[in-house]
PDB file of C-alpha atoms in Angstrom:
ATOM      1  CA  ASP A  83      -8.792  85.167 -39.980  1.00 52.00           C
ATOM      2  CA  THR A  84     -11.626  86.183 -37.969  1.00 75.00           C
ATOM      3  CA  GLY A  85      -9.304  87.070 -34.252  1.00 91.00           C
ATOM      4  CA  VAL A  86      -8.946  90.591 -32.560  1.00 95.00           C
ATOM      5  CA  SER A  87      -6.172  92.415 -35.120  1.00 95.00           C
ATOM      6  CA  GLN A  88      -4.198  95.363 -34.237  1.00 97.00           C
ATOM      7  CA  ASP A  89      -2.653  97.916 -36.311  1.00 96.00           C
ATOM      8  CA  PRO A  90       0.590  99.426 -36.989  1.00 96.00           C
ATOM      9  CA  ARG A  91       2.100  96.429 -34.701  1.00 95.00           C
ATOM     10  CA  HIS A  92       5.034  98.386 -33.982  1.00 96.00           C
ATOM     11  CA  LYS A  93       5.141 102.120 -33.003  1.00 97.00           C
ATOM     12  CA  ILE A  94       8.511 104.525 -32.493  1.00 97.00           C
ATOM     13  CA  THR A  95       8.280 108.485 -32.114  1.00 96.00           C
ATOM     14  CA  LYS A  96      10.046 110.574 -30.356  1.00 96.00           C
ATOM     15  CA  ARG A  97       8.829 112.299 -27.862  1.00 96.00           C
ATOM     16  CA  GLY A  98       5.939 114.927 -27.551  1.00 96.00           C
ATOM     17  CA  GLN A  99       4.205 113.675 -30.467  1.00 97.00           C
ATOM     18  CA  ASN A 100       1.111 111.672 -30.532  1.00 97.00           C
ATOM     19  CA  VAL A 101       0.473 108.636 -31.961  1.00 98.00           C
ATOM     20  CA  THR A 102      -2.826 106.727 -33.029  1.00 98.00           C
ATOM     21  CA  PHE A 103      -3.456 103.108 -32.427  1.00 97.00           C
ATOM     22  CA  ARG A 104      -6.230 100.984 -33.668  1.00 98.00           C
ATOM     23  CA  CYS A 105      -7.417  97.242 -33.061  1.00 98.00           C
ATOM     24  CA  ASP A 106     -11.239  95.179 -35.597  1.00 97.00           C
ATOM     25  CA  PRO A 107     -12.528  93.203 -33.055  1.00 96.00           C
ATOM     26  CA  ILE A 108     -13.738  90.345 -34.037  1.00 93.00           C
ATOM     27  CA  SER A 109     -17.181  91.108 -35.328  1.00 90.00           C
ATOM     28  CA  GLU A 110     -19.763  89.577 -33.380  1.00 87.00           C
ATOM     29  CA  HIS A 111     -17.972  90.705 -29.873  1.00 90.00           C
ATOM     30  CA  ASN A 112     -19.535  93.725 -28.749  1.00 90.00           C
ATOM     31  CA  ARG A 113     -17.483  95.133 -26.000  1.00 92.00           C
ATOM     32  CA  LEU A 114     -13.533  96.230 -26.614  1.00 95.00           C
ATOM     33  CA  TYR A 115     -10.993  96.945 -23.919  1.00 95.00           C
ATOM     34  CA  TRP A 116      -7.780  97.864 -23.945  1.00 96.00           C
ATOM     35  CA  TYR A 117      -4.803  97.272 -21.574  1.00 95.00           C
ATOM     36  CA  ARG A 118      -1.383  98.492 -21.357  1.00 95.00           C
ATOM     37  CA  GLN A 119       1.591  96.030 -20.456  1.00 94.00           C
ATOM     38  CA  THR A 120       4.753  97.060 -19.516  1.00 92.00           C
ATOM     39  CA  LEU A 121       7.119  94.562 -19.776  1.00 86.00           C
ATOM     40  CA  GLY A 122       6.905  91.294 -16.623  1.00 82.00           C
ATOM     41  CA  GLN A 123       3.773  93.239 -16.189  1.00 88.00           C
ATOM     42  CA  GLY A 124       0.218  91.725 -16.604  1.00 91.00           C
ATOM     43  CA  PRO A 125      -1.711  94.061 -18.443  1.00 93.00           C
ATOM     44  CA  GLU A 126      -3.314  96.930 -17.137  1.00 92.00           C
ATOM     45  CA  PHE A 127      -6.306  97.405 -17.949  1.00 92.00           C
ATOM     46  CA  LEU A 128      -6.902 101.061 -19.356  1.00 94.00           C
ATOM     47  CA  THR A 129     -10.704 101.822 -21.010  1.00 94.00           C
ATOM     48  CA  TYR A 130     -13.560  99.559 -22.290  1.00 91.00           C
ATOM     49  CA  PHE A 131     -16.825 100.049 -23.546  1.00 93.00           C
ATOM     50  CA  GLN A 132     -19.796  97.727 -24.966  1.00 91.00           C
ATOM     51  CA  ASN A 133     -20.798  98.843 -28.671  1.00 92.00           C
ATOM     52  CA  GLU A 134     -20.493 102.321 -28.951  1.00 93.00           C
ATOM     53  CA  ALA A 135     -20.579 103.843 -25.829  1.00 92.00           C
ATOM     54  CA  GLN A 136     -17.037 104.222 -23.636  1.00 92.00           C
ATOM     55  CA  LEU A 137     -18.514 102.825 -19.951  1.00 89.00           C
ATOM     56  CA  GLU A 138     -15.613 102.915 -17.263  1.00 87.00           C
ATOM     57  CA  LYS A 139     -12.542 104.022 -17.717  1.00 89.00           C
ATOM     58  CA  SER A 140      -9.218 103.093 -15.486  1.00 88.00           C
ATOM     59  CA  ARG A 141      -7.309 105.477 -13.085  1.00 83.00           C
ATOM     60  CA  LEU A 142      -4.518 104.935 -15.997  1.00 76.00           C
ATOM     61  CA  LEU A 143      -6.013 107.088 -18.107  1.00 82.00           C
ATOM     62  CA  SER A 144      -4.624 110.327 -18.641  1.00 86.00           C
ATOM     63  CA  ASP A 145      -6.116 113.450 -19.778  1.00 91.00           C
ATOM     64  CA  ARG A 146      -3.342 112.667 -22.822  1.00 95.00           C
ATOM     65  CA  PHE A 147      -5.194 108.973 -23.454  1.00 95.00           C
ATOM     66  CA  SER A 148      -8.463 108.868 -25.046  1.00 95.00           C
ATOM     67  CA  ALA A 149     -10.556 106.238 -26.851  1.00 96.00           C
ATOM     68  CA  GLU A 150     -13.382 106.063 -29.258  1.00 96.00           C
ATOM     69  CA  ARG A 151     -15.385 103.493 -31.032  1.00 96.00           C
ATOM     70  CA  PRO A 152     -17.444 105.766 -32.958  1.00 91.00           C
ATOM     71  CA  LYS A 153     -19.851 102.738 -34.831  1.00 87.00           C
ATOM     72  CA  GLY A 154     -19.555  99.860 -32.315  1.00 85.00           C
ATOM     73  CA  SER A 155     -16.518  97.839 -34.133  1.00 91.00           C
ATOM     74  CA  PHE A 156     -13.162  98.982 -34.615  1.00 96.00           C
ATOM     75  CA  SER A 157     -11.871 101.524 -31.587  1.00 97.00           C
ATOM     76  CA  THR A 158      -9.026 104.086 -32.106  1.00 97.00           C
ATOM     77  CA  LEU A 159      -6.462 104.431 -28.870  1.00 97.00           C
ATOM     78  CA  GLU A 160      -4.820 108.377 -29.400  1.00 97.00           C
ATOM     79  CA  ILE A 161      -2.009 109.549 -26.745  1.00 97.00           C
ATOM     80  CA  GLN A 162      -1.266 112.946 -27.377  1.00 97.00           C
ATOM     81  CA  ARG A 163       2.404 114.852 -26.442  1.00 97.00           C
ATOM     82  CA  THR A 164       3.967 111.144 -25.767  1.00 97.00           C
ATOM     83  CA  GLU A 165       6.559 110.749 -22.311  1.00 95.00           C
ATOM     84  CA  GLN A 166       9.026 107.930 -22.346  1.00 94.00           C
ATOM     85  CA  GLY A 167       7.002 106.549 -19.223  1.00 93.00           C
ATOM     86  CA  ASP A 168       4.175 105.560 -22.536  1.00 95.00           C
ATOM     87  CA  SER A 169       6.457 102.958 -24.333  1.00 96.00           C
ATOM     88  CA  ALA A 170       4.855  99.978 -23.451  1.00 96.00           C
ATOM     89  CA  MET A 171       2.787  97.409 -25.559  1.00 95.00           C
ATOM     90  CA  TYR A 172      -0.996  97.727 -26.232  1.00 97.00           C
ATOM     91  CA  LEU A 173      -3.931  95.509 -25.626  1.00 96.00           C
ATOM     92  CA  CYS A 174      -6.795  95.310 -27.380  1.00 97.00           C
ATOM     93  CA  ALA A 175      -9.208  92.098 -25.959  1.00 95.00           C
ATOM     94  CA  SER A 176     -13.090  92.070 -27.345  1.00 93.00           C
ATOM     95  CA  SER A 177     -15.806  89.738 -25.949  1.00 90.00           C
ATOM     96  CA  LEU A 178     -19.302  88.574 -26.540  1.00 85.00           C
ATOM     97  CA  ALA A 179     -21.399  90.673 -23.336  1.00 77.00           C
ATOM     98  CA  GLY A 180     -24.106  88.288 -21.273  1.00 70.00           C
ATOM     99  CA  ALA A 181     -22.097  85.677 -19.307  1.00 64.00           C
ATOM    100  CA  SER A 182     -19.403  87.411 -17.454  1.00 64.00           C
ATOM    101  CA  ASN A 183     -17.393  83.888 -18.081  1.00 69.00           C
ATOM    102  CA  GLN A 184     -16.785  84.917 -21.632  1.00 78.00           C
ATOM    103  CA  PRO A 185     -12.766  85.695 -22.173  1.00 83.00           C
ATOM    104  CA  GLN A 186     -11.800  88.105 -23.980  1.00 88.00           C
ATOM    105  CA  HIS A 187     -10.029  87.378 -27.450  1.00 91.00           C
ATOM    106  CA  PHE A 188      -6.163  89.213 -27.536  1.00 94.00           C
ATOM    107  CA  GLY A 189      -5.146  91.020 -30.646  1.00 95.00           C
ATOM    108  CA  ASP A 190      -1.065  90.593 -30.828  1.00 93.00           C
ATOM    109  CA  GLY A 191      -0.833  94.595 -29.364  1.00 95.00           C
ATOM    110  CA  THR A 192       0.946  97.959 -30.313  1.00 96.00           C
ATOM    111  CA  ARG A 193       4.524  98.164 -29.858  1.00 96.00           C
ATOM    112  CA  LEU A 194       5.025 101.219 -28.726  1.00 97.00           C
ATOM    113  CA  SER A 195       8.978 103.324 -28.432  1.00 96.00           C
ATOM    114  CA  ILE A 196       9.126 106.334 -27.500  1.00 96.00           C
ATOM    115  CA  LEU A 197      12.681 108.075 -27.660  1.00 91.00           C
TER     116      LEU A 197
ATOM    117  CA  ALA B 217      -9.808  97.092  -6.055  1.00 61.00           C
ATOM    118  CA  GLN B 218      -9.230  93.529  -6.486  1.00 75.00           C
ATOM    119  CA  THR B 219      -6.033  91.571  -6.749  1.00 90.00           C
ATOM    120  CA  VAL B 220      -4.353  88.938  -8.588  1.00 95.00           C
ATOM    121  CA  THR B 221      -1.289  87.929  -6.759  1.00 96.00           C
ATOM    122  CA  GLN B 222       0.991  85.219  -8.782  1.00 97.00           C
ATOM    123  CA  SER B 223       4.334  85.020  -6.475  1.00 96.00           C
ATOM    124  CA  GLN B 224       6.086  82.420  -9.026  1.00 96.00           C
ATOM    125  CA  PRO B 225       8.335  85.037 -11.683  1.00 95.00           C
ATOM    126  CA  GLU B 226       9.539  82.291 -13.412  1.00 97.00           C
ATOM    127  CA  MET B 227       9.390  78.860 -13.036  1.00 97.00           C
ATOM    128  CA  SER B 228      10.817  75.143 -14.868  1.00 97.00           C
ATOM    129  CA  VAL B 229       9.502  71.850 -15.900  1.00 98.00           C
ATOM    130  CA  GLN B 230      11.028  69.143 -17.752  1.00 98.00           C
ATOM    131  CA  GLU B 231       9.232  67.662 -20.699  1.00 97.00           C
ATOM    132  CA  ALA B 232       6.041  64.359 -20.422  1.00 97.00           C
ATOM    133  CA  GLU B 233       6.762  66.116 -16.403  1.00 98.00           C
ATOM    134  CA  THR B 234       3.415  67.926 -14.394  1.00 98.00           C
ATOM    135  CA  VAL B 235       4.346  71.524 -12.735  1.00 98.00           C
ATOM    136  CA  THR B 236       1.362  73.162 -11.017  1.00 98.00           C
ATOM    137  CA  LEU B 237       1.322  77.374 -11.841  1.00 98.00           C
ATOM    138  CA  SER B 238      -0.077  79.229  -8.598  1.00 98.00           C
ATOM    139  CA  CYS B 239      -2.490  82.303  -8.240  1.00 98.00           C
ATOM    140  CA  THR B 240      -4.544  83.623  -5.165  1.00 97.00           C
ATOM    141  CA  TYR B 241      -6.265  87.020  -5.368  1.00 96.00           C
ATOM    142  CA  ASP B 242      -8.083  88.642  -3.542  1.00 94.00           C
ATOM    143  CA  THR B 243     -12.376  90.115  -3.354  1.00 92.00           C
ATOM    144  CA  SER B 244     -14.858  91.090  -1.340  1.00 90.00           C
ATOM    145  CA  GLU B 245     -17.655  89.305  -3.768  1.00 89.00           C
ATOM    146  CA  SER B 246     -19.052  86.731  -3.768  1.00 87.00           C
ATOM    147  CA  ASP B 247     -19.601  85.433  -7.221  1.00 89.00           C
ATOM    148  CA  TYR B 248     -16.626  86.122  -9.698  1.00 92.00           C
ATOM    149  CA  TYR B 249     -15.263  84.493 -12.265  1.00 92.00           C
ATOM    150  CA  LEU B 250     -10.940  83.249 -12.951  1.00 94.00           C
ATOM    151  CA  PHE B 251      -9.246  82.636 -16.333  1.00 95.00           C
ATOM    152  CA  TRP B 252      -5.833  81.287 -17.049  1.00 97.00           C
ATOM    153  CA  TYR B 253      -4.007  82.795 -19.969  1.00 96.00           C
ATOM    154  CA  LYS B 254      -1.391  82.094 -21.856  1.00 96.00           C
ATOM    155  CA  GLN B 255       1.564  84.152 -23.968  1.00 93.00           C
ATOM    156  CA  PRO B 256       3.964  83.090 -25.850  1.00 90.00           C
ATOM    157  CA  PRO B 257       6.920  84.954 -26.855  1.00 85.00           C
ATOM    158  CA  SER B 258       5.685  87.431 -29.068  1.00 77.00           C
ATOM    159  CA  ARG B 259       2.679  86.194 -30.138  1.00 80.00           C
ATOM    160  CA  GLN B 260      -1.272  86.486 -28.404  1.00 86.00           C
ATOM    161  CA  MET B 261      -2.589  85.995 -25.281  1.00 90.00           C
ATOM    162  CA  ILE B 262      -4.411  83.180 -25.022  1.00 92.00           C
ATOM    163  CA  LEU B 263      -7.717  81.462 -22.607  1.00 94.00           C
ATOM    164  CA  VAL B 264      -6.434  78.491 -22.035  1.00 96.00           C
ATOM    165  CA  ILE B 265      -8.819  77.939 -18.791  1.00 96.00           C
ATOM    166  CA  ARG B 266     -11.838  79.240 -16.701  1.00 94.00           C
ATOM    167  CA  GLN B 267     -13.488  78.707 -13.618  1.00 94.00           C
ATOM    168  CA  GLU B 268     -16.346  80.171 -11.436  1.00 92.00           C
ATOM    169  CA  ALA B 269     -16.703  80.842  -8.589  1.00 92.00           C
ATOM    170  CA  TYR B 270     -20.262  79.112  -8.207  1.00 91.00           C
ATOM    171  CA  LYS B 271     -19.425  76.141  -9.894  1.00 90.00           C
ATOM    172  CA  GLN B 272     -17.450  73.549  -6.517  1.00 87.00           C
ATOM    173  CA  GLN B 273     -15.877  71.631  -9.537  1.00 93.00           C
ATOM    174  CA  ASN B 274     -13.222  71.596 -11.065  1.00 96.00           C
ATOM    175  CA  ALA B 275     -13.098  72.965 -14.362  1.00 95.00           C
ATOM    176  CA  THR B 276     -10.757  71.219 -16.973  1.00 96.00           C
ATOM    177  CA  GLU B 277      -9.179  70.799 -20.721  1.00 94.00           C
ATOM    178  CA  ASN B 278      -7.224  68.269 -21.477  1.00 95.00           C
ATOM    179  CA  ARG B 279      -4.291  68.759 -20.105  1.00 97.00           C
ATOM    180  CA  PHE B 280      -5.305  71.291 -18.190  1.00 98.00           C
ATOM    181  CA  SER B 281      -7.040  71.379 -15.135  1.00 97.00           C
ATOM    182  CA  VAL B 282      -7.012  74.602 -11.969  1.00 98.00           C
ATOM    183  CA  ASN B 283      -6.839  73.562  -8.106  1.00 97.00           C
ATOM    184  CA  PHE B 284      -9.625  75.793  -7.305  1.00 97.00           C
ATOM    185  CA  GLN B 285      -9.538  77.110  -3.568  1.00 96.00           C
ATOM    186  CA  LYS B 286     -12.325  79.543  -3.108  1.00 94.00           C
ATOM    187  CA  ALA B 287     -12.306  79.851   0.788  1.00 94.00           C
ATOM    188  CA  ALA B 288      -8.273  80.216   0.431  1.00 95.00           C
ATOM    189  CA  LYS B 289      -8.865  82.162  -2.300  1.00 96.00           C
ATOM    190  CA  SER B 290      -6.915  80.204  -4.460  1.00 97.00           C
ATOM    191  CA  PHE B 291      -6.826  79.030  -8.064  1.00 97.00           C
ATOM    192  CA  SER B 292      -3.795  77.077  -9.546  1.00 98.00           C
ATOM    193  CA  LEU B 293      -3.074  75.686 -12.874  1.00 98.00           C
ATOM    194  CA  LYS B 294      -1.931  72.449 -12.281  1.00 98.00           C
ATOM    195  CA  ILE B 295      -0.189  71.196 -16.613  1.00 98.00           C
ATOM    196  CA  SER B 296       0.854  66.746 -17.657  1.00 98.00           C
ATOM    197  CA  ASP B 297       2.307  65.742 -19.485  1.00 98.00           C
ATOM    198  CA  SER B 298       4.237  69.411 -20.042  1.00 98.00           C
ATOM    199  CA  GLN B 299       5.258  69.803 -24.205  1.00 97.00           C
ATOM    200  CA  LEU B 300       7.785  72.410 -25.133  1.00 96.00           C
ATOM    201  CA  GLY B 301       5.111  73.979 -27.088  1.00 95.00           C
ATOM    202  CA  ASP B 302       4.076  75.089 -23.469  1.00 97.00           C
ATOM    203  CA  ALA B 303       6.259  76.998 -23.054  1.00 96.00           C
ATOM    204  CA  ALA B 304       5.010  81.129 -22.028  1.00 96.00           C
ATOM    205  CA  MET B 305       4.400  83.362 -19.990  1.00 96.00           C
ATOM    206  CA  TYR B 306       0.804  82.471 -18.401  1.00 97.00           C
ATOM    207  CA  PHE B 307      -1.464  85.379 -16.296  1.00 97.00           C
ATOM    208  CA  CYS B 308      -4.256  84.270 -14.283  1.00 97.00           C
ATOM    209  CA  ALA B 309      -6.907  87.050 -14.583  1.00 95.00           C
ATOM    210  CA  TYR B 310      -9.989  87.450 -12.049  1.00 94.00           C
ATOM    211  CA  ARG B 311     -13.478  89.212 -13.484  1.00 90.00           C
ATOM    212  CA  GLY B 312     -15.954  89.822 -11.132  1.00 86.00           C
ATOM    213  CA  ASN B 313     -19.752  89.075 -12.026  1.00 79.00           C
ATOM    214  CA  THR B 314     -20.878  93.215 -11.265  1.00 74.00           C
ATOM    215  CA  GLY B 315     -18.022  94.806 -13.833  1.00 69.00           C
ATOM    216  CA  ASN B 316     -17.041  94.416 -16.134  1.00 74.00           C
ATOM    217  CA  GLN B 317     -12.790  94.772 -15.810  1.00 81.00           C
ATOM    218  CA  PHE B 318     -11.135  91.581 -15.366  1.00 87.00           C
ATOM    219  CA  TYR B 319      -8.041  91.836 -13.377  1.00 91.00           C
ATOM    220  CA  PHE B 320      -4.179  89.917 -14.122  1.00 94.00           C
ATOM    221  CA  GLY B 321      -1.120  88.627 -12.322  1.00 95.00           C
ATOM    222  CA  THR B 322       1.926  89.734 -12.264  1.00 94.00           C
ATOM    223  CA  GLY B 323       2.790  85.986 -14.374  1.00 96.00           C
ATOM    224  CA  THR B 324       4.233  83.633 -14.517  1.00 97.00           C
ATOM    225  CA  SER B 325       7.555  82.129 -16.607  1.00 96.00           C
ATOM    226  CA  LEU B 326       7.205  79.103 -17.841  1.00 97.00           C
ATOM    227  CA  THR B 327      10.092  77.098 -19.950  1.00 97.00           C
ATOM    228  CA  VAL B 328       9.840  73.090 -20.622  1.00 97.00           C
ATOM    229  CA  ILE B 329      13.524  71.335 -21.003  1.00 97.00           C
ATOM    230  CA  PRO B 330      13.594  68.233 -23.676  1.00 95.00           C
TER     231      PRO B 330
END
C-alpha cells in the first residue's frame, strides 16, 4: 500500500498529557498537510509543509501545537498539555507540488479523545 | 478568507436515481480549483472530481459530474445512477491559485435507499 499512513489510528489520553502523531505521506509527494476535523464539520487546515519547510500555519494552531517534517518525508504533530477541545480527528494529506489542481491524498486519520 | 458553504447537511436518494449536492463559495480570486471529496464512514477521504475555474466545460468522471457556475460561485455535484456504495459524507473544497490551503465545506451526508 503506497497511500498516506497515519499512526496511531486512535489515541485516548488524559487532559494535560502530551500526544504525538505521525504521518507518512506518499513517497514522491513533497507537500504535506495537517487538518483537524470535528464531528459534523469539514477538515480545518492546521499547517502545511513543502519538503522540510513549514510554510503556512493556521491561526487555529495554538502554541501548544507543533509540527515537524525533519527530512522532508514523514511528519509529526505534537499537542502539549492537551485540553478537552483538542478531541477531534487529525487528518494528514499529501500532494505533489506543481500545478494547483493537484488533489490531496488523505490518510485514515488519528482520532484523539481527551478524558 | 475563502469560505465554502454546503447548505444541505443531509440528502437521500433512491438507488439508481440521480441526486445533486450543492456547494457555493466566496472568493475574490479569478483563478482557482474546486474539488469534491467523498468520505465513507470510518474510511479515508478520497477525491471524486475536480474542476479548474478557467475551464468552462464541466468536469465529468463516469457517474459523477459537476455544474460549475463561475459567476454564481456555485459548484454542484450530480451523481447519476446512484449506488449503495455512494453513501458517504461529501465535502466540497476550494483551493486558490496562489495559496496552498484547501478550504472545505461542512459536508453533506448522502444516504442511498435500496
